[in-house]
């Protein structure tokens, strides 16, 4: 396994370039943003994702939290409590047990990994292809005194089996990260390889519901806005998630649509 040594960051030339060129991946005229643009974003997914996160990470930490995801929200619930509840819910659904070896795919700055490590008493490896986020994750984890329990690897989740042996992890989870993949089938296939036989994969996935209509220009515009404002090469229908899970040999044990069950927000 590869481990990372990371220094505090000042953007290098490549990062500066990626940030400056980020929006060039989309055509501002929706009618011109065709399949070729999508293919280009998929091929250059590393630059799309890193261009976005090199620029957005500190803002996320400042304005949101160190957990870069949405959650359900009870009336009167504290914001960070809701985020933590969302993470605990996933860990409980996955039946994580003390001492398990767990992979966090696309770990951000490690907010969920630290929370789940404490909650379930598991050992976590967080993987992320964004160098800056890995540096923040290591720092936050040291500050929390969790560096013995939560480690980080800098790498691309499309090539997990290059960093880890097959059948390494008791469980794998991904929180709102694999929508950044150019192909769900490839990333889920890589996850399946590094997961032990019978191991559980838990995922909070983003996708377009069946109510999204590709022939409706407003719907298409919404999908493009989600892409450009979140560093996503291509928004895809949720039914493709099920197809991809099935294709790589996962059996779906539990599924719920969080958008269909909104909480009672004050
Ligand atoms: C919305 S953030 C979620 C982060 C984290 N799961 C959380 O909930 O705090 C998506 C994450 O996926 C990571 N990511 C995207 N594409 C990746 C790739 N190809 N390999 C590894 N990480 C990737 C990003 O760098 C980012 O950390």
PDB file of C-alpha atoms and ligand atoms in Angstrom:
ATOM      1  CA  UNK A   1       0.000   0.000   0.000  1.00  0.00           C
ATOM      2  CA  UNK A   2       1.195   3.519  -0.779  1.00  0.00           C
ATOM      3  CA  UNK A   3       1.181   6.138   1.948  1.00  0.00           C
ATOM      4  CA  UNK A   4       1.342   9.855   1.528  1.00  0.00           C
ATOM      5  CA  UNK A   5       3.631  12.442   2.959  1.00  0.00           C
ATOM      6  CA  UNK A   6       2.113  15.805   2.378  1.00  0.00           C
ATOM      7  CA  UNK A   7       3.154  19.369   3.040  1.00  0.00           C
ATOM      8  CA  UNK A   8       0.928  22.395   3.376  1.00  0.00           C
ATOM      9  CA  UNK A   9      -0.029  23.606  -0.018  1.00  0.00           C
ATOM     10  CA  UNK A  10       0.552  26.580  -2.160  1.00  0.00           C
ATOM     11  CA  UNK A  11      -0.994  25.932  -5.556  1.00  0.00           C
ATOM     12  CA  UNK A  12       1.633  24.795  -8.056  1.00  0.00           C
ATOM     13  CA  UNK A  13       1.486  25.676 -11.772  1.00  0.00           C
ATOM     14  CA  UNK A  14      -0.615  22.613 -12.604  1.00  0.00           C
ATOM     15  CA  UNK A  15      -3.165  23.414  -9.899  1.00  0.00           C
ATOM     16  CA  UNK A  16      -3.361  27.083 -10.901  1.00  0.00           C
ATOM     17  CA  UNK A  17      -3.908  26.025 -14.507  1.00  0.00           C
ATOM     18  CA  UNK A  18      -6.590  23.517 -13.527  1.00  0.00           C
ATOM     19  CA  UNK A  19      -8.507  26.102 -11.505  1.00  0.00           C
ATOM     20  CA  UNK A  20      -8.308  28.708 -14.261  1.00  0.00           C
ATOM     21  CA  UNK A  21      -9.415  26.292 -16.961  1.00  0.00           C
ATOM     22  CA  UNK A  22     -12.117  24.553 -14.936  1.00  0.00           C
ATOM     23  CA  UNK A  23     -15.160  26.176 -16.542  1.00  0.00           C
ATOM     24  CA  UNK A  24     -13.756  25.618 -20.061  1.00  0.00           C
ATOM     25  CA  UNK A  25     -14.909  22.010 -19.709  1.00  0.00           C
ATOM     26  CA  UNK A  26     -18.516  23.188 -20.205  1.00  0.00           C
ATOM     27  CA  UNK A  27     -19.952  25.318 -22.983  1.00  0.00           C
ATOM     28  CA  UNK A  28     -21.885  28.209 -21.474  1.00  0.00           C
ATOM     29  CA  UNK A  29     -24.407  27.795 -24.279  1.00  0.00           C
ATOM     30  CA  UNK A  30     -26.300  24.698 -23.191  1.00  0.00           C
ATOM     31  CA  UNK A  31     -27.322  23.886 -26.767  1.00  0.00           C
ATOM     32  CA  UNK A  32     -23.631  23.658 -27.701  1.00  0.00           C
ATOM     33  CA  UNK A  33     -22.667  21.549 -24.676  1.00  0.00           C
ATOM     34  CA  UNK A  34     -22.873  18.294 -26.591  1.00  0.00           C
ATOM     35  CA  UNK A  35     -21.741  14.696 -26.211  1.00  0.00           C
ATOM     36  CA  UNK A  36     -18.210  15.675 -27.213  1.00  0.00           C
ATOM     37  CA  UNK A  37     -17.985  18.017 -24.217  1.00  0.00           C
ATOM     38  CA  UNK A  38     -19.238  15.226 -21.980  1.00  0.00           C
ATOM     39  CA  UNK A  39     -16.674  12.805 -23.427  1.00  0.00           C
ATOM     40  CA  UNK A  40     -13.950  15.382 -22.872  1.00  0.00           C
ATOM     41  CA  UNK A  41     -14.968  15.807 -19.205  1.00  0.00           C
ATOM     42  CA  UNK A  42     -15.073  12.036 -18.729  1.00  0.00           C
ATOM     43  CA  UNK A  43     -11.631  11.575 -20.285  1.00  0.00           C
ATOM     44  CA  UNK A  44     -10.171  14.425 -18.228  1.00  0.00           C
ATOM     45  CA  UNK A  45     -12.048  13.599 -15.022  1.00  0.00           C
ATOM     46  CA  UNK A  46      -8.932  14.097 -12.882  1.00  0.00           C
ATOM     47  CA  UNK A  47      -8.520  17.682 -14.037  1.00  0.00           C
ATOM     48  CA  UNK A  48     -12.268  18.363 -13.751  1.00  0.00           C
ATOM     49  CA  UNK A  49     -12.423  17.052 -10.164  1.00  0.00           C
ATOM     50  CA  UNK A  50      -9.163  18.542  -8.970  1.00  0.00           C
ATOM     51  CA  UNK A  51      -9.806  21.887 -10.678  1.00  0.00           C
ATOM     52  CA  UNK A  52     -13.001  22.072  -8.685  1.00  0.00           C
ATOM     53  CA  UNK A  53     -11.668  20.894  -5.304  1.00  0.00           C
ATOM     54  CA  UNK A  54      -8.400  22.849  -5.446  1.00  0.00           C
ATOM     55  CA  UNK A  55     -10.607  25.931  -5.537  1.00  0.00           C
ATOM     56  CA  UNK A  56     -13.549  24.838  -3.363  1.00  0.00           C
ATOM     57  CA  UNK A  57     -12.044  22.932  -0.437  1.00  0.00           C
ATOM     58  CA  UNK A  58     -11.268  25.753   1.979  1.00  0.00           C
ATOM     59  CA  UNK A  59     -14.605  27.374   1.254  1.00  0.00           C
ATOM     60  CA  UNK A  60     -16.371  24.080   1.992  1.00  0.00           C
ATOM     61  CA  UNK A  61     -14.521  23.752   5.276  1.00  0.00           C
ATOM     62  CA  UNK A  62     -15.243  27.337   6.243  1.00  0.00           C
ATOM     63  CA  UNK A  63     -18.879  27.541   5.135  1.00  0.00           C
ATOM     64  CA  UNK A  64     -20.079  23.927   5.520  1.00  0.00           C
ATOM     65  CA  UNK A  65     -17.928  21.613   7.654  1.00  0.00           C
ATOM     66  CA  UNK A  66     -15.225  18.979   7.268  1.00  0.00           C
ATOM     67  CA  UNK A  67     -17.913  16.550   6.029  1.00  0.00           C
ATOM     68  CA  UNK A  68     -18.536  17.415   2.385  1.00  0.00           C
ATOM     69  CA  UNK A  69     -21.991  15.937   1.961  1.00  0.00           C
ATOM     70  CA  UNK A  70     -25.707  16.590   2.416  1.00  0.00           C
ATOM     71  CA  UNK A  71     -27.881  14.873   4.997  1.00  0.00           C
ATOM     72  CA  UNK A  72     -31.391  14.574   6.252  1.00  0.00           C
ATOM     73  CA  UNK A  73     -32.337  17.183   8.795  1.00  0.00           C
ATOM     74  CA  UNK A  74     -34.792  16.944  11.682  1.00  0.00           C
ATOM     75  CA  UNK A  75     -36.670  20.040  12.768  1.00  0.00           C
ATOM     76  CA  UNK A  76     -34.517  21.772  15.394  1.00  0.00           C
ATOM     77  CA  UNK A  77     -31.519  19.503  14.819  1.00  0.00           C
ATOM     78  CA  UNK A  78     -28.040  21.059  14.880  1.00  0.00           C
ATOM     79  CA  UNK A  79     -26.322  21.178  11.486  1.00  0.00           C
ATOM     80  CA  UNK A  80     -23.248  19.157  12.424  1.00  0.00           C
ATOM     81  CA  UNK A  81     -25.400  16.725  14.405  1.00  0.00           C
ATOM     82  CA  UNK A  82     -27.417  16.037  11.243  1.00  0.00           C
ATOM     83  CA  UNK A  83     -24.247  15.413   9.227  1.00  0.00           C
ATOM     84  CA  UNK A  84     -22.925  13.048  11.903  1.00  0.00           C
ATOM     85  CA  UNK A  85     -26.270  11.232  12.117  1.00  0.00           C
ATOM     86  CA  UNK A  86     -26.099  10.639   8.363  1.00  0.00           C
ATOM     87  CA  UNK A  87     -22.634   9.085   8.767  1.00  0.00           C
ATOM     88  CA  UNK A  88     -23.689   6.971  11.769  1.00  0.00           C
ATOM     89  CA  UNK A  89     -26.737   5.779   9.841  1.00  0.00           C
ATOM     90  CA  UNK A  90     -24.543   4.484   7.022  1.00  0.00           C
ATOM     91  CA  UNK A  91     -22.159   2.781   9.469  1.00  0.00           C
ATOM     92  CA  UNK A  92     -25.090   1.144  11.274  1.00  0.00           C
ATOM     93  CA  UNK A  93     -26.735   0.021   8.009  1.00  0.00           C
ATOM     94  CA  UNK A  94     -23.420  -1.538   7.001  1.00  0.00           C
ATOM     95  CA  UNK A  95     -23.193  -3.301  10.355  1.00  0.00           C
ATOM     96  CA  UNK A  96     -19.631  -2.093  10.923  1.00  0.00           C
ATOM     97  CA  UNK A  97     -18.066  -3.855  13.901  1.00  0.00           C
ATOM     98  CA  UNK A  98     -15.071  -2.954  16.119  1.00  0.00           C
ATOM     99  CA  UNK A  99     -11.682  -3.677  14.572  1.00  0.00           C
ATOM    100  CA  UNK A 100     -12.920  -3.982  10.974  1.00  0.00           C
ATOM    101  CA  UNK A 101     -10.667  -2.684   8.217  1.00  0.00           C
ATOM    102  CA  UNK A 102     -12.686  -0.176   6.194  1.00  0.00           C
ATOM    103  CA  UNK A 103     -11.979   1.862   3.044  1.00  0.00           C
ATOM    104  CA  UNK A 104     -13.466   5.348   2.572  1.00  0.00           C
ATOM    105  CA  UNK A 105     -13.562   5.990  -1.190  1.00  0.00           C
ATOM    106  CA  UNK A 106     -13.213   9.706  -2.023  1.00  0.00           C
ATOM    107  CA  UNK A 107     -12.718  10.727   1.597  1.00  0.00           C
ATOM    108  CA  UNK A 108     -12.630  14.538   1.295  1.00  0.00           C
ATOM    109  CA  UNK A 109     -10.798  16.023   4.294  1.00  0.00           C
ATOM    110  CA  UNK A 110     -11.740  13.020   6.431  1.00  0.00           C
ATOM    111  CA  UNK A 111     -14.761  14.340   8.374  1.00  0.00           C
ATOM    112  CA  UNK A 112     -16.830  11.160   7.843  1.00  0.00           C
ATOM    113  CA  UNK A 113     -13.817   8.857   8.382  1.00  0.00           C
ATOM    114  CA  UNK A 114     -13.048  10.376  11.792  1.00  0.00           C
ATOM    115  CA  UNK A 115     -16.708  10.293  12.793  1.00  0.00           C
ATOM    116  CA  UNK A 116     -17.258   6.676  11.666  1.00  0.00           C
ATOM    117  CA  UNK A 117     -13.957   5.502  13.191  1.00  0.00           C
ATOM    118  CA  UNK A 118     -15.104   6.806  16.569  1.00  0.00           C
ATOM    119  CA  UNK A 119     -18.708   5.674  16.226  1.00  0.00           C
ATOM    120  CA  UNK A 120     -18.008   2.105  15.072  1.00  0.00           C
ATOM    121  CA  UNK A 121     -14.484   1.633  16.492  1.00  0.00           C
ATOM    122  CA  UNK A 122     -13.129   0.584  13.093  1.00  0.00           C
ATOM    123  CA  UNK A 123      -9.829   1.237  11.318  1.00  0.00           C
ATOM    124  CA  UNK A 124     -10.256   3.362   8.217  1.00  0.00           C
ATOM    125  CA  UNK A 125      -8.138   4.131   5.176  1.00  0.00           C
ATOM    126  CA  UNK A 126      -9.350   7.250   3.367  1.00  0.00           C
ATOM    127  CA  UNK A 127      -8.506   7.463  -0.328  1.00  0.00           C
ATOM    128  CA  UNK A 128      -8.624  10.674  -2.311  1.00  0.00           C
ATOM    129  CA  UNK A 129      -7.022  11.965  -5.523  1.00  0.00           C
ATOM    130  CA  UNK A 130      -6.911  15.572  -4.337  1.00  0.00           C
ATOM    131  CA  UNK A 131      -3.520  16.343  -2.826  1.00  0.00           C
ATOM    132  CA  UNK A 132      -4.697  19.421  -0.967  1.00  0.00           C
ATOM    133  CA  UNK A 133      -7.596  17.588   0.676  1.00  0.00           C
ATOM    134  CA  UNK A 134      -5.271  14.779   1.770  1.00  0.00           C
ATOM    135  CA  UNK A 135      -3.002  17.344   3.445  1.00  0.00           C
ATOM    136  CA  UNK A 136      -6.002  18.805   5.301  1.00  0.00           C
ATOM    137  CA  UNK A 137      -7.257  15.332   6.226  1.00  0.00           C
ATOM    138  CA  UNK A 138      -3.922  14.353   7.775  1.00  0.00           C
ATOM    139  CA  UNK A 139      -3.767  17.579   9.752  1.00  0.00           C
ATOM    140  CA  UNK A 140      -7.333  17.324  11.090  1.00  0.00           C
ATOM    141  CA  UNK A 141      -6.808  13.671  11.982  1.00  0.00           C
ATOM    142  CA  UNK A 142      -3.634  14.416  13.929  1.00  0.00           C
ATOM    143  CA  UNK A 143      -5.439  17.224  15.760  1.00  0.00           C
ATOM    144  CA  UNK A 144      -8.185  14.740  16.683  1.00  0.00           C
ATOM    145  CA  UNK A 145      -5.577  12.223  17.933  1.00  0.00           C
ATOM    146  CA  UNK A 146      -6.919   9.605  15.506  1.00  0.00           C
ATOM    147  CA  UNK A 147      -3.827   9.096  13.347  1.00  0.00           C
ATOM    148  CA  UNK A 148      -3.440   5.514  14.647  1.00  0.00           C
ATOM    149  CA  UNK A 149      -6.951   4.632  13.525  1.00  0.00           C
ATOM    150  CA  UNK A 150      -7.509   6.692  10.371  1.00  0.00           C
ATOM    151  CA  UNK A 151      -4.854   6.749   7.622  1.00  0.00           C
ATOM    152  CA  UNK A 152      -4.855   8.252   4.144  1.00  0.00           C
ATOM    153  CA  UNK A 153      -3.713   7.246   0.684  1.00  0.00           C
ATOM    154  CA  UNK A 154      -3.493   9.674  -2.205  1.00  0.00           C
ATOM    155  CA  UNK A 155      -4.831   7.954  -5.304  1.00  0.00           C
ATOM    156  CA  UNK A 156      -7.511   7.556  -7.955  1.00  0.00           C
ATOM    157  CA  UNK A 157     -10.545   5.442  -7.065  1.00  0.00           C
ATOM    158  CA  UNK A 158     -10.729   4.271 -10.698  1.00  0.00           C
ATOM    159  CA  UNK A 159      -7.544   2.291 -10.010  1.00  0.00           C
ATOM    160  CA  UNK A 160      -8.055   1.038  -6.450  1.00  0.00           C
ATOM    161  CA  UNK A 161      -6.461  -2.331  -7.155  1.00  0.00           C
ATOM    162  CA  UNK A 162      -3.183  -0.544  -7.963  1.00  0.00           C
ATOM    163  CA  UNK A 163      -2.945   0.651  -4.354  1.00  0.00           C
ATOM    164  CA  UNK A 164      -4.483  -2.247  -2.447  1.00  0.00           C
ATOM    165  CA  UNK A 165      -4.352  -6.015  -2.780  1.00  0.00           C
ATOM    166  CA  UNK A 166      -7.542  -7.801  -3.710  1.00  0.00           C
ATOM    167  CA  UNK A 167      -9.720  -8.890  -0.746  1.00  0.00           C
ATOM    168  CA  UNK A 168      -8.158  -6.327   1.616  1.00  0.00           C
ATOM    169  CA  UNK A 169     -11.145  -4.614   3.259  1.00  0.00           C
ATOM    170  CA  UNK A 170     -13.963  -5.942   5.455  1.00  0.00           C
ATOM    171  CA  UNK A 171     -16.155  -3.070   4.273  1.00  0.00           C
ATOM    172  CA  UNK A 172     -16.002  -0.133   1.870  1.00  0.00           C
ATOM    173  CA  UNK A 173     -18.084   3.032   1.820  1.00  0.00           C
ATOM    174  CA  UNK A 174     -18.336   6.087  -0.443  1.00  0.00           C
ATOM    175  CA  UNK A 175     -20.184   9.263   0.471  1.00  0.00           C
ATOM    176  CA  UNK A 176     -21.234  11.456  -2.472  1.00  0.00           C
ATOM    177  CA  UNK A 177     -17.928  10.806  -4.229  1.00  0.00           C
ATOM    178  CA  UNK A 178     -18.467   8.187  -6.930  1.00  0.00           C
ATOM    179  CA  UNK A 179     -20.695  10.513  -8.985  1.00  0.00           C
ATOM    180  CA  UNK A 180     -17.338  12.119  -9.884  1.00  0.00           C
ATOM    181  CA  UNK A 181     -16.296   8.867 -11.595  1.00  0.00           C
ATOM    182  CA  UNK A 182     -16.378   8.804 -15.392  1.00  0.00           C
ATOM    183  CA  UNK A 183     -17.922   5.330 -15.106  1.00  0.00           C
ATOM    184  CA  UNK A 184     -19.840   3.775 -12.222  1.00  0.00           C
ATOM    185  CA  UNK A 185     -19.128   0.298 -13.499  1.00  0.00           C
ATOM    186  CA  UNK A 186     -15.365   0.833 -13.320  1.00  0.00           C
ATOM    187  CA  UNK A 187     -15.281   2.363  -9.854  1.00  0.00           C
ATOM    188  CA  UNK A 188     -17.721  -0.196  -8.386  1.00  0.00           C
ATOM    189  CA  UNK A 189     -15.698  -2.971 -10.071  1.00  0.00           C
ATOM    190  CA  UNK A 190     -12.529  -1.684  -8.384  1.00  0.00           C
ATOM    191  CA  UNK A 191     -14.341  -1.532  -5.040  1.00  0.00           C
ATOM    192  CA  UNK A 192     -15.525  -5.111  -5.488  1.00  0.00           C
ATOM    193  CA  UNK A 193     -11.939  -6.252  -6.083  1.00  0.00           C
ATOM    194  CA  UNK A 194     -10.479  -4.771  -2.885  1.00  0.00           C
ATOM    195  CA  UNK A 195     -13.466  -5.856  -0.759  1.00  0.00           C
ATOM    196  CA  UNK A 196     -13.249  -9.257   0.927  1.00  0.00           C
ATOM    197  CA  UNK A 197     -15.753 -11.847  -0.318  1.00  0.00           C
ATOM    198  CA  UNK A 198     -19.049 -11.274   1.490  1.00  0.00           C
ATOM    199  CA  UNK A 199     -17.970  -7.747   2.502  1.00  0.00           C
ATOM    200  CA  UNK A 200     -20.400  -4.829   2.462  1.00  0.00           C
ATOM    201  CA  UNK A 201     -20.222  -1.733   0.257  1.00  0.00           C
ATOM    202  CA  UNK A 202     -22.298   1.233   1.481  1.00  0.00           C
ATOM    203  CA  UNK A 203     -22.797   4.242  -0.747  1.00  0.00           C
ATOM    204  CA  UNK A 204     -24.590   7.579  -0.734  1.00  0.00           C
ATOM    205  CA  UNK A 205     -24.855   8.127  -4.479  1.00  0.00           C
ATOM    206  CA  UNK A 206     -25.999  11.134  -6.482  1.00  0.00           C
ATOM    207  CA  UNK A 207     -28.075  10.572  -9.603  1.00  0.00           C
ATOM    208  CA  UNK A 208     -30.999  11.754 -11.681  1.00  0.00           C
ATOM    209  CA  UNK A 209     -34.330  10.200 -10.746  1.00  0.00           C
ATOM    210  CA  UNK A 210     -36.745   8.751 -13.304  1.00  0.00           C
ATOM    211  CA  UNK A 211     -38.604  12.073 -13.244  1.00  0.00           C
ATOM    212  CA  UNK A 212     -35.640  13.730 -14.981  1.00  0.00           C
ATOM    213  CA  UNK A 213     -36.491  14.020 -18.675  1.00  0.00           C
ATOM    214  CA  UNK A 214     -33.553  14.403 -21.095  1.00  0.00           C
ATOM    215  CA  UNK A 215     -35.913  15.888 -23.706  1.00  0.00           C
ATOM    216  CA  UNK A 216     -36.847  18.759 -21.389  1.00  0.00           C
ATOM    217  CA  UNK A 217     -34.408  21.705 -21.848  1.00  0.00           C
ATOM    218  CA  UNK A 218     -34.995  22.877 -18.267  1.00  0.00           C
ATOM    219  CA  UNK A 219     -34.104  19.436 -16.933  1.00  0.00           C
ATOM    220  CA  UNK A 220     -30.991  19.317 -19.108  1.00  0.00           C
ATOM    221  CA  UNK A 221     -29.982  22.779 -17.874  1.00  0.00           C
ATOM    222  CA  UNK A 222     -30.406  21.658 -14.266  1.00  0.00           C
ATOM    223  CA  UNK A 223     -28.149  18.647 -14.834  1.00  0.00           C
ATOM    224  CA  UNK A 224     -25.476  20.875 -16.397  1.00  0.00           C
ATOM    225  CA  UNK A 225     -25.723  23.316 -13.466  1.00  0.00           C
ATOM    226  CA  UNK A 226     -25.206  20.434 -11.047  1.00  0.00           C
ATOM    227  CA  UNK A 227     -22.156  19.324 -13.026  1.00  0.00           C
ATOM    228  CA  UNK A 228     -20.427  22.671 -13.309  1.00  0.00           C
ATOM    229  CA  UNK A 229     -21.158  23.749  -9.748  1.00  0.00           C
ATOM    230  CA  UNK A 230     -19.927  20.466  -8.238  1.00  0.00           C
ATOM    231  CA  UNK A 231     -17.028  19.255 -10.416  1.00  0.00           C
ATOM    232  CA  UNK A 232     -19.019  16.380 -11.917  1.00  0.00           C
ATOM    233  CA  UNK A 233     -18.008  15.190 -15.407  1.00  0.00           C
ATOM    234  CA  UNK A 234     -21.478  13.800 -16.165  1.00  0.00           C
ATOM    235  CA  UNK A 235     -24.740  13.608 -14.202  1.00  0.00           C
ATOM    236  CA  UNK A 236     -26.297  10.187 -14.882  1.00  0.00           C
ATOM    237  CA  UNK A 237     -29.601   8.461 -14.102  1.00  0.00           C
ATOM    238  CA  UNK A 238     -29.863   6.518 -10.867  1.00  0.00           C
ATOM    239  CA  UNK A 239     -31.025   3.435 -12.745  1.00  0.00           C
ATOM    240  CA  UNK A 240     -27.438   3.244 -14.108  1.00  0.00           C
ATOM    241  CA  UNK A 241     -26.224   2.794 -10.508  1.00  0.00           C
ATOM    242  CA  UNK A 242     -28.309  -0.368 -10.151  1.00  0.00           C
ATOM    243  CA  UNK A 243     -27.132  -1.638 -13.553  1.00  0.00           C
ATOM    244  CA  UNK A 244     -23.487  -1.033 -12.665  1.00  0.00           C
ATOM    245  CA  UNK A 245     -23.790  -2.675  -9.223  1.00  0.00           C
ATOM    246  CA  UNK A 246     -25.427  -5.658 -10.850  1.00  0.00           C
ATOM    247  CA  UNK A 247     -22.845  -5.840 -13.655  1.00  0.00           C
ATOM    248  CA  UNK A 248     -19.908  -6.079 -11.237  1.00  0.00           C
ATOM    249  CA  UNK A 249     -21.642  -8.671  -9.054  1.00  0.00           C
ATOM    250  CA  UNK A 250     -23.006  -6.733  -6.052  1.00  0.00           C
ATOM    251  CA  UNK A 251     -26.323  -7.772  -4.558  1.00  0.00           C
ATOM    252  CA  UNK A 252     -28.410  -4.796  -3.356  1.00  0.00           C
ATOM    253  CA  UNK A 253     -29.495  -5.462   0.247  1.00  0.00           C
ATOM    254  CA  UNK A 254     -30.967  -2.061   1.034  1.00  0.00           C
ATOM    255  CA  UNK A 255     -31.857   0.999  -1.022  1.00  0.00           C
ATOM    256  CA  UNK A 256     -33.657   4.244  -0.225  1.00  0.00           C
ATOM    257  CA  UNK A 257     -34.166   7.485  -2.105  1.00  0.00           C
ATOM    258  CA  UNK A 258     -33.351  10.311   0.289  1.00  0.00           C
ATOM    259  CA  UNK A 259     -34.811  12.883  -2.110  1.00  0.00           C
ATOM    260  CA  UNK A 260     -38.169  11.096  -1.925  1.00  0.00           C
ATOM    261  CA  UNK A 261     -38.226  11.267   1.874  1.00  0.00           C
ATOM    262  CA  UNK A 262     -37.521  14.882   2.742  1.00  0.00           C
ATOM    263  CA  UNK A 263     -37.353  15.849   6.388  1.00  0.00           C
ATOM    264  CA  UNK A 264     -39.616  18.377   7.999  1.00  0.00           C
ATOM    265  CA  UNK A 265     -37.323  21.390   7.638  1.00  0.00           C
ATOM    266  CA  UNK A 266     -38.327  24.351   9.837  1.00  0.00           C
TER     267      UNK A 266
HETATM  268  C1  LIG B   1     -18.436  15.649  -2.358  1.00  0.00           C
HETATM  269  S1  LIG B   1     -16.824  15.197  -1.856  1.00  0.00           S
HETATM  270  C2  LIG B   1     -17.214  14.044  -0.552  1.00  0.00           C
HETATM  271  C3  LIG B   1     -16.026  13.825   0.351  1.00  0.00           C
HETATM  272  C4  LIG B   1     -16.277  12.890   1.529  1.00  0.00           C
HETATM  273  N1  LIG B   1     -16.807  11.614   1.093  1.00  0.00           N
HETATM  274  C5  LIG B   1     -17.204  13.540   2.510  1.00  0.00           C
HETATM  275  O1  LIG B   1     -18.374  13.151   2.564  1.00  0.00           O
HETATM  276  O2  LIG B   1     -16.754  14.441   3.231  1.00  0.00           O
HETATM  277  C6  LIG B   1     -16.235  14.109  -3.169  1.00  0.00           C
HETATM  278  C7  LIG B   1     -14.826  13.571  -2.951  1.00  0.00           C
HETATM  279  O3  LIG B   1     -14.503  12.605  -3.948  1.00  0.00           O
HETATM  280  C8  LIG B   1     -13.128  12.777  -4.277  1.00  0.00           C
HETATM  281  N2  LIG B   1     -12.864  12.197  -5.604  1.00  0.00           N
HETATM  282  C9  LIG B   1     -13.469  12.537  -6.766  1.00  0.00           C
HETATM  283  N3  LIG B   1     -12.959  11.816  -7.777  1.00  0.00           N
HETATM  284  C10 LIG B   1     -12.016  10.997  -7.245  1.00  0.00           C
HETATM  285  C11 LIG B   1     -11.162  10.003  -7.787  1.00  0.00           C
HETATM  286  N4  LIG B   1     -11.130   9.731  -9.107  1.00  0.00           N
HETATM  287  N5  LIG B   1     -10.343   9.325  -6.956  1.00  0.00           N
HETATM  288  C12 LIG B   1     -10.355   9.603  -5.621  1.00  0.00           C
HETATM  289  N6  LIG B   1     -11.137  10.543  -5.051  1.00  0.00           N
HETATM  290  C13 LIG B   1     -11.967  11.238  -5.854  1.00  0.00           C
HETATM  291  C14 LIG B   1     -12.948  14.281  -4.247  1.00  0.00           C
HETATM  292  O4  LIG B   1     -11.604  14.664  -4.207  1.00  0.00           O
HETATM  293  C15 LIG B   1     -13.735  14.605  -2.986  1.00  0.00           C
HETATM  294  O5  LIG B   1     -12.925  14.435  -1.863  1.00  0.00           O
END
